[in-house]
Short mmCIF file of C-alpha atoms and ligand atoms in Angstrom, two decimals:
data_model
loop_
_atom_site.label_atom_id
_atom_site.label_comp_id
_atom_site.label_asym_id
_atom_site.label_seq_id
_atom_site.Cartn_x
_atom_site.Cartn_y
_atom_site.Cartn_z
CA MET A 23 -118.97 -110.52 5.88
CA ASP A 24 -117.39 -113.91 6.65
CA LEU A 25 -113.71 -113.57 5.78
CA ASN A 26 -113.26 -117.40 5.75
CA LEU A 27 -110.29 -117.16 8.11
CA LYS A 28 -111.50 -119.79 10.58
CA ASN A 29 -108.70 -122.23 11.54
CA LYS A 30 -106.11 -120.44 9.38
CA LYS A 31 -102.67 -120.38 11.00
CA VAL A 32 -101.21 -116.91 11.19
CA PHE A 33 -97.83 -115.50 12.19
CA ILE A 34 -97.49 -111.74 12.73
CA SER A 35 -94.02 -110.31 13.36
CA GLY A 36 -93.81 -107.46 15.91
CA SER A 37 -97.33 -107.86 17.25
CA THR A 38 -97.36 -107.19 20.99
CA LYS A 39 -98.47 -103.62 20.27
CA GLY A 40 -99.82 -101.29 17.61
CA ILE A 41 -101.02 -102.43 14.19
CA GLY A 42 -99.73 -105.98 14.69
CA PHE A 43 -101.55 -106.39 18.00
CA GLU A 44 -104.83 -105.07 16.58
CA THR A 45 -104.41 -107.39 13.58
CA ALA A 46 -103.92 -110.36 15.93
CA LYS A 47 -107.09 -109.36 17.78
CA LEU A 48 -109.14 -109.27 14.56
CA PHE A 49 -107.75 -112.61 13.30
CA LEU A 50 -108.70 -114.23 16.62
CA LYS A 51 -112.22 -112.82 16.33
CA GLU A 52 -112.47 -114.53 12.92
CA GLY A 53 -111.50 -117.90 14.46
CA ALA A 54 -107.90 -118.04 13.20
CA SER A 55 -104.97 -119.31 15.31
CA VAL A 56 -102.37 -116.63 15.80
CA ILE A 57 -98.71 -116.61 16.85
CA ILE A 58 -97.63 -113.18 18.01
CA ASN A 59 -94.10 -111.90 18.50
CA GLY A 60 -92.12 -109.26 20.37
CA ARG A 61 -88.62 -108.80 21.79
CA THR A 62 -89.21 -109.84 25.41
CA ASP A 63 -91.03 -112.65 27.22
CA LYS A 64 -92.68 -109.97 29.36
CA SER A 65 -94.20 -108.05 26.44
CA VAL A 66 -95.24 -111.25 24.67
CA ASN A 67 -96.91 -112.66 27.81
CA GLU A 68 -98.66 -109.37 28.57
CA ALA A 69 -100.04 -109.24 25.01
CA ILE A 70 -101.19 -112.87 25.22
CA SER A 71 -103.06 -112.21 28.46
CA GLU A 72 -104.65 -109.07 27.02
CA LEU A 73 -105.80 -111.03 23.93
CA ASN A 74 -107.24 -113.64 26.30
CA ASN A 75 -107.98 -116.29 23.66
CA PRO A 76 -107.07 -120.02 23.59
CA ASN A 77 -105.98 -119.69 19.95
CA VAL A 78 -103.11 -117.31 20.59
CA LYS A 79 -99.49 -118.25 21.29
CA GLY A 80 -96.34 -116.18 21.34
CA ILE A 81 -92.69 -116.48 20.40
CA THR A 82 -90.09 -114.06 21.74
CA ALA A 83 -87.50 -113.03 19.15
CA ASP A 84 -85.63 -109.85 18.28
CA PHE A 85 -85.42 -109.32 14.53
CA SER A 86 -82.28 -107.23 14.91
CA ASP A 87 -80.45 -110.41 15.99
CA GLU A 88 -79.73 -112.99 13.29
CA SER A 89 -79.58 -115.92 15.74
CA ASN A 90 -82.98 -114.97 17.19
CA ILE A 91 -84.52 -115.10 13.70
CA ASN A 92 -83.06 -118.54 13.04
CA SER A 93 -84.41 -119.93 16.31
CA LEU A 94 -87.81 -118.26 15.75
CA ILE A 95 -88.07 -119.99 12.35
CA LYS A 96 -87.28 -123.35 13.99
CA LYS A 97 -90.04 -122.79 16.57
CA LEU A 98 -92.72 -121.79 14.03
CA PRO A 99 -94.96 -124.54 12.60
CA ASN A 100 -94.23 -125.29 8.93
CA ASP A 101 -97.87 -124.99 7.93
CA ILE A 102 -98.37 -121.26 8.51
CA ASP A 103 -101.13 -120.15 6.09
CA ILE A 104 -100.76 -116.40 6.54
CA LEU A 105 -97.51 -114.54 7.16
CA VAL A 106 -97.85 -110.89 8.12
CA ASN A 107 -94.45 -109.18 7.90
CA ASN A 108 -95.40 -106.33 10.18
CA VAL A 109 -92.33 -105.65 12.33
CA GLY A 110 -90.85 -102.23 11.68
CA ILE A 111 -88.78 -99.66 13.54
CA PHE A 112 -88.87 -95.94 12.84
CA ARG A 113 -86.79 -93.35 14.63
CA GLY A 114 -86.66 -89.71 13.62
CA LYS A 115 -83.10 -88.40 13.44
CA ASP A 116 -81.29 -85.74 11.40
CA PHE A 117 -79.26 -87.30 8.58
CA LYS A 118 -76.07 -85.72 9.94
CA ASP A 119 -76.54 -87.60 13.24
CA GLU A 120 -77.31 -91.02 11.73
CA THR A 121 -74.74 -93.77 12.28
CA PRO A 122 -74.04 -96.83 10.09
CA ASP A 123 -75.66 -98.92 12.86
CA ASP A 124 -78.88 -96.88 12.55
CA TRP A 125 -78.95 -97.81 8.87
CA SER A 126 -78.15 -101.51 9.34
CA ASP A 127 -80.76 -101.80 12.15
CA HIS A 128 -83.48 -100.47 9.84
CA ILE A 129 -82.51 -102.74 6.96
CA GLN A 130 -82.15 -105.78 9.24
CA VAL A 131 -85.46 -105.33 11.11
CA ASN A 132 -87.66 -103.74 8.44
CA LEU A 133 -86.50 -105.58 5.33
CA MET A 134 -84.53 -108.71 6.24
CA SER A 135 -87.18 -109.96 8.72
CA GLY A 136 -89.63 -110.37 5.82
CA VAL A 137 -86.98 -111.67 3.41
CA LYS A 138 -85.98 -114.45 5.80
CA LEU A 139 -89.49 -115.46 6.82
CA SER A 140 -90.67 -115.44 3.19
CA LYS A 141 -87.70 -117.54 2.08
CA HIS A 142 -88.77 -120.14 4.64
CA PHE A 143 -92.55 -120.04 4.15
CA LEU A 144 -93.14 -119.26 0.46
CA PRO A 145 -91.97 -122.68 -0.87
CA LYS A 146 -94.15 -124.41 1.75
CA MET A 147 -97.20 -122.32 0.77
CA ILE A 148 -96.57 -123.05 -2.93
CA ASN A 149 -96.39 -126.81 -2.14
CA ARG A 150 -99.75 -126.61 -0.36
CA ASN A 151 -101.06 -124.34 -3.15
CA TRP A 152 -102.47 -121.78 -0.74
CA GLY A 153 -101.05 -118.96 1.32
CA ARG A 154 -100.94 -115.25 1.95
CA ILE A 155 -97.85 -113.15 2.53
CA LEU A 156 -98.46 -109.54 3.53
CA PHE A 157 -95.78 -106.89 3.90
CA ILE A 158 -96.49 -103.76 5.90
CA SER A 159 -94.73 -100.89 4.16
CA SER A 160 -95.34 -97.18 4.76
CA GLU A 161 -96.42 -93.97 3.04
CA CYS A 162 -92.81 -92.91 3.70
CA SER A 163 -91.71 -95.29 0.92
CA THR A 164 -92.74 -92.62 -1.58
CA LEU A 165 -93.13 -89.47 0.57
CA VAL A 166 -89.52 -89.89 1.87
CA PRO A 167 -89.44 -87.34 4.74
CA GLY A 168 -85.97 -85.83 5.19
CA ASP A 169 -85.68 -86.93 8.83
CA LEU A 170 -86.70 -90.53 8.08
CA LEU A 171 -84.33 -91.38 5.26
CA ARG A 172 -83.23 -94.81 6.43
CA TYR A 173 -86.82 -95.74 7.36
CA SER A 174 -88.08 -94.64 3.93
CA VAL A 175 -85.32 -96.51 2.12
CA SER A 176 -86.06 -99.67 4.12
CA LYS A 177 -89.81 -99.40 3.39
CA ALA A 178 -89.28 -98.72 -0.33
CA SER A 179 -87.12 -101.89 -0.36
CA VAL A 180 -89.93 -103.81 1.35
CA SER A 181 -92.35 -102.73 -1.40
CA VAL A 182 -89.89 -103.71 -4.14
CA PHE A 183 -89.14 -107.07 -2.51
CA SER A 184 -92.83 -107.83 -2.05
CA SER A 185 -93.62 -107.04 -5.69
CA GLY A 186 -90.80 -109.31 -6.89
CA LEU A 187 -91.73 -112.11 -4.50
CA ALA A 188 -95.31 -112.09 -5.85
CA LYS A 189 -93.90 -113.01 -9.28
CA LEU A 190 -92.66 -116.30 -7.77
CA THR A 191 -96.26 -117.31 -6.98
CA LYS A 192 -97.30 -117.40 -10.65
CA GLY A 193 -99.90 -120.10 -11.35
CA SER A 194 -100.55 -120.88 -7.66
CA ASN A 195 -103.18 -119.81 -5.13
CA VAL A 196 -100.56 -118.04 -3.04
CA THR A 197 -100.62 -114.25 -3.06
CA VAL A 198 -98.11 -111.66 -1.89
CA ASN A 199 -99.29 -108.10 -1.35
CA THR A 200 -98.08 -104.92 0.32
CA ILE A 201 -100.24 -102.88 2.66
CA ILE A 202 -99.17 -99.23 2.85
CA PRO A 203 -100.42 -97.46 5.98
CA GLY A 204 -100.35 -93.74 6.45
CA SER A 205 -99.61 -92.12 9.81
CA THR A 206 -101.31 -94.32 12.39
CA LEU A 207 -101.79 -93.66 16.09
CA THR A 208 -99.79 -96.45 17.72
CA GLU A 209 -97.24 -96.64 20.53
CA GLY A 210 -94.55 -96.24 17.85
CA SER A 211 -95.98 -93.02 16.44
CA LYS A 212 -96.71 -91.71 19.95
CA LYS A 213 -92.98 -92.18 20.68
CA PHE A 214 -92.11 -90.50 17.39
CA LEU A 215 -94.26 -87.49 18.43
CA GLU A 216 -92.55 -87.40 21.83
CA GLU A 217 -89.05 -87.59 20.33
CA THR A 218 -89.81 -84.87 17.80
CA ALA A 219 -91.34 -82.66 20.53
CA LYS A 220 -88.18 -83.08 22.61
CA ARG A 221 -85.86 -82.47 19.68
CA GLU A 222 -87.76 -79.38 18.50
CA ASN A 223 -88.61 -78.09 21.99
CA LYS A 224 -92.40 -78.19 21.44
CA THR A 225 -95.38 -79.82 23.14
CA LYS A 226 -96.69 -83.13 21.78
CA ASP A 227 -100.06 -81.56 20.86
CA GLN A 228 -98.28 -78.81 18.96
CA VAL A 229 -96.23 -81.37 17.03
CA GLU A 230 -99.39 -83.36 16.22
CA ARG A 231 -101.31 -80.30 14.92
CA GLU A 232 -98.36 -79.05 12.94
CA PHE A 233 -97.76 -82.53 11.54
CA PHE A 234 -101.01 -82.56 9.51
CA LYS A 235 -100.82 -78.85 8.69
CA ASP A 236 -97.21 -78.64 7.57
CA ILE A 237 -95.67 -82.10 7.17
CA ARG A 238 -98.43 -84.51 6.15
CA ASP A 239 -100.55 -81.80 4.51
CA SER A 240 -101.25 -84.22 1.64
CA SER A 241 -103.38 -86.36 3.99
CA LEU A 242 -106.99 -86.06 2.84
CA ILE A 243 -108.37 -87.29 6.15
CA SER A 244 -106.04 -84.90 8.04
CA ARG A 245 -105.84 -87.15 11.09
CA PHE A 246 -104.02 -90.21 12.30
CA LEU A 247 -105.48 -93.49 11.09
CA SER A 248 -106.65 -95.83 13.81
CA VAL A 249 -104.92 -99.21 14.16
CA LYS A 250 -108.30 -100.78 13.42
CA GLU A 251 -108.58 -99.06 10.03
CA VAL A 252 -105.22 -100.53 9.05
CA ALA A 253 -105.86 -103.96 10.59
CA ASN A 254 -109.23 -104.28 8.78
CA THR A 255 -107.38 -103.91 5.48
CA ILE A 256 -104.72 -106.46 6.46
CA LEU A 257 -107.49 -108.94 7.35
CA TYR A 258 -109.24 -108.59 4.00
CA PHE A 259 -106.04 -109.11 1.98
CA SER A 260 -105.18 -112.14 4.15
CA SER A 261 -108.52 -113.70 3.44
CA PRO A 262 -109.45 -116.21 0.70
CA LEU A 263 -111.87 -113.50 -0.52
CA SER A 264 -108.94 -111.44 -1.82
CA SER A 265 -107.82 -114.17 -4.28
CA GLY A 266 -107.90 -111.82 -7.28
CA THR A 267 -105.26 -109.48 -5.85
CA ASN A 268 -101.60 -110.45 -6.16
CA GLY A 269 -98.43 -108.36 -6.37
CA ALA A 270 -100.39 -105.26 -5.38
CA SER A 271 -99.65 -102.29 -3.15
CA ILE A 272 -102.75 -101.35 -1.21
CA ARG A 273 -102.84 -97.88 0.30
CA VAL A 274 -104.49 -97.27 3.69
CA ASP A 275 -102.90 -93.85 3.81
CA GLY A 276 -105.86 -91.50 4.20
CA GLY A 277 -104.99 -90.19 0.74
CA SER A 278 -101.54 -88.89 1.72
CA MET A 279 -99.63 -90.51 -1.14
CA GLY A 280 -101.85 -88.85 -3.73
CA SER A 281 -101.18 -91.31 -6.55
CA ILE A 282 -103.91 -92.65 -8.87
CA ILE A 283 -102.89 -96.29 -8.34
N1 NAP B 321 -97.56 -96.25 13.12
C1 NAP B 321 -97.49 -95.66 11.95
O1 NAP B 321 -97.77 -94.45 11.79
C2 NAP B 321 -97.09 -96.44 10.74
C3 NAP B 321 -97.27 -95.85 9.48
C4 NAP B 321 -96.91 -96.57 8.37
C5 NAP B 321 -96.38 -97.83 8.51
N2 NAP B 321 -96.20 -98.37 9.74
C6 NAP B 321 -95.61 -99.70 9.82
O2 NAP B 321 -96.52 -100.57 10.46
C7 NAP B 321 -95.81 -101.58 11.18
C8 NAP B 321 -96.28 -101.62 12.63
O3 NAP B 321 -96.00 -100.37 13.20
P1 NAP B 321 -96.59 -99.90 14.60
O4 NAP B 321 -96.58 -98.43 14.58
O5 NAP B 321 -97.83 -100.65 14.88
O6 NAP B 321 -95.45 -100.40 15.60
P2 NAP B 321 -95.32 -100.17 17.20
O7 NAP B 321 -96.57 -99.63 17.76
O8 NAP B 321 -94.06 -99.40 17.35
O9 NAP B 321 -95.14 -101.64 17.71
C9 NAP B 321 -93.94 -102.26 17.47
C10 NAP B 321 -94.12 -103.76 17.64
O10 NAP B 321 -92.99 -104.37 17.05
C11 NAP B 321 -92.27 -105.08 18.04
N3 NAP B 321 -90.84 -104.91 17.75
C12 NAP B 321 -90.16 -103.76 17.64
N4 NAP B 321 -88.87 -104.03 17.32
C13 NAP B 321 -88.78 -105.38 17.23
C14 NAP B 321 -87.73 -106.28 16.93
N5 NAP B 321 -86.49 -105.84 16.70
N6 NAP B 321 -87.99 -107.60 16.92
C15 NAP B 321 -89.23 -108.07 17.19
N7 NAP B 321 -90.28 -107.28 17.49
C16 NAP B 321 -90.05 -105.95 17.51
C17 NAP B 321 -92.69 -104.54 19.37
O11 NAP B 321 -92.61 -105.57 20.32
P3 NAP B 321 -91.89 -105.44 21.77
O12 NAP B 321 -92.01 -104.02 22.19
O13 NAP B 321 -92.71 -106.39 22.58
O14 NAP B 321 -90.51 -105.91 21.56
C18 NAP B 321 -94.15 -104.18 19.08
O15 NAP B 321 -94.96 -105.32 19.18
C19 NAP B 321 -94.34 -101.24 11.04
O16 NAP B 321 -93.76 -101.98 9.99
C20 NAP B 321 -94.35 -99.78 10.67
O17 NAP B 321 -93.22 -99.39 9.94
C21 NAP B 321 -96.55 -97.71 10.87
#
């Protein structure tokens, strides 16, 4: 299927690794131009050389730092067609050990990154009467695991913000949708497995097996999703072919959320 993404200009936040990186790879395959992002010049340059495509560029910026976000926005071209608000941090920690900084970090990176970028790009997309804004939320927005409270709250806020933002596109060809991945095997989730193994004095394999047996037992596929499964979905809802879908939450959760819509 031709996704009609050739020559579209794409920005993906937090895309030197994981779901964002795989999404960049697929956009490039479709002939789009992609700007990737990460916190260090080193990680951005390494990702660019791995992608090995003349249509990829990178901008270093840390979304936990307000001034970095402002300078990133100044460096981005105004005519971005597709904004993928992908950046997200998730650290497992007992509620009793969480600090106010842990909470503000999650809100700043997971929610405010997308709020700020959308505030900048949505009016421009509306003026050009075409655009796609995608938010990457998480199954945790409704499953709300006890050791990921601040992450779940930040992701539920992302879903709410995305749904409200879509209402501002009424009557235009701009769409805003939320993609909701389930547990996906990325560097981030590998780290999560390692941290949990350390905290609970178990091996990583043990944590992984127990995860789908005891914690994510609602998963129908009973395995981690691949980054490609999630990125394929992001690509489709970024494409002109998805023009009938706006203000939606699309689950790529392997069935874990269990809801009928
Ligand atoms: N993996 C899962 O199981 C899962 C499940 C549901 C939803 N999600 C969501 O999917 C999205 C992608 O997750 P992932 O697992 O693919 O992530 P990941 O593998 O942990 O990759 C994180 C990416 O974000 C960048 N990053 C991290 N903090 C940043 C910051 N403060 N500013 C700028 N860039 C930053 C990293 O770049 P550098 O290292 O180069 O700085 C890296 O490119 C997130 O929103 C996550 O919440 C993931």
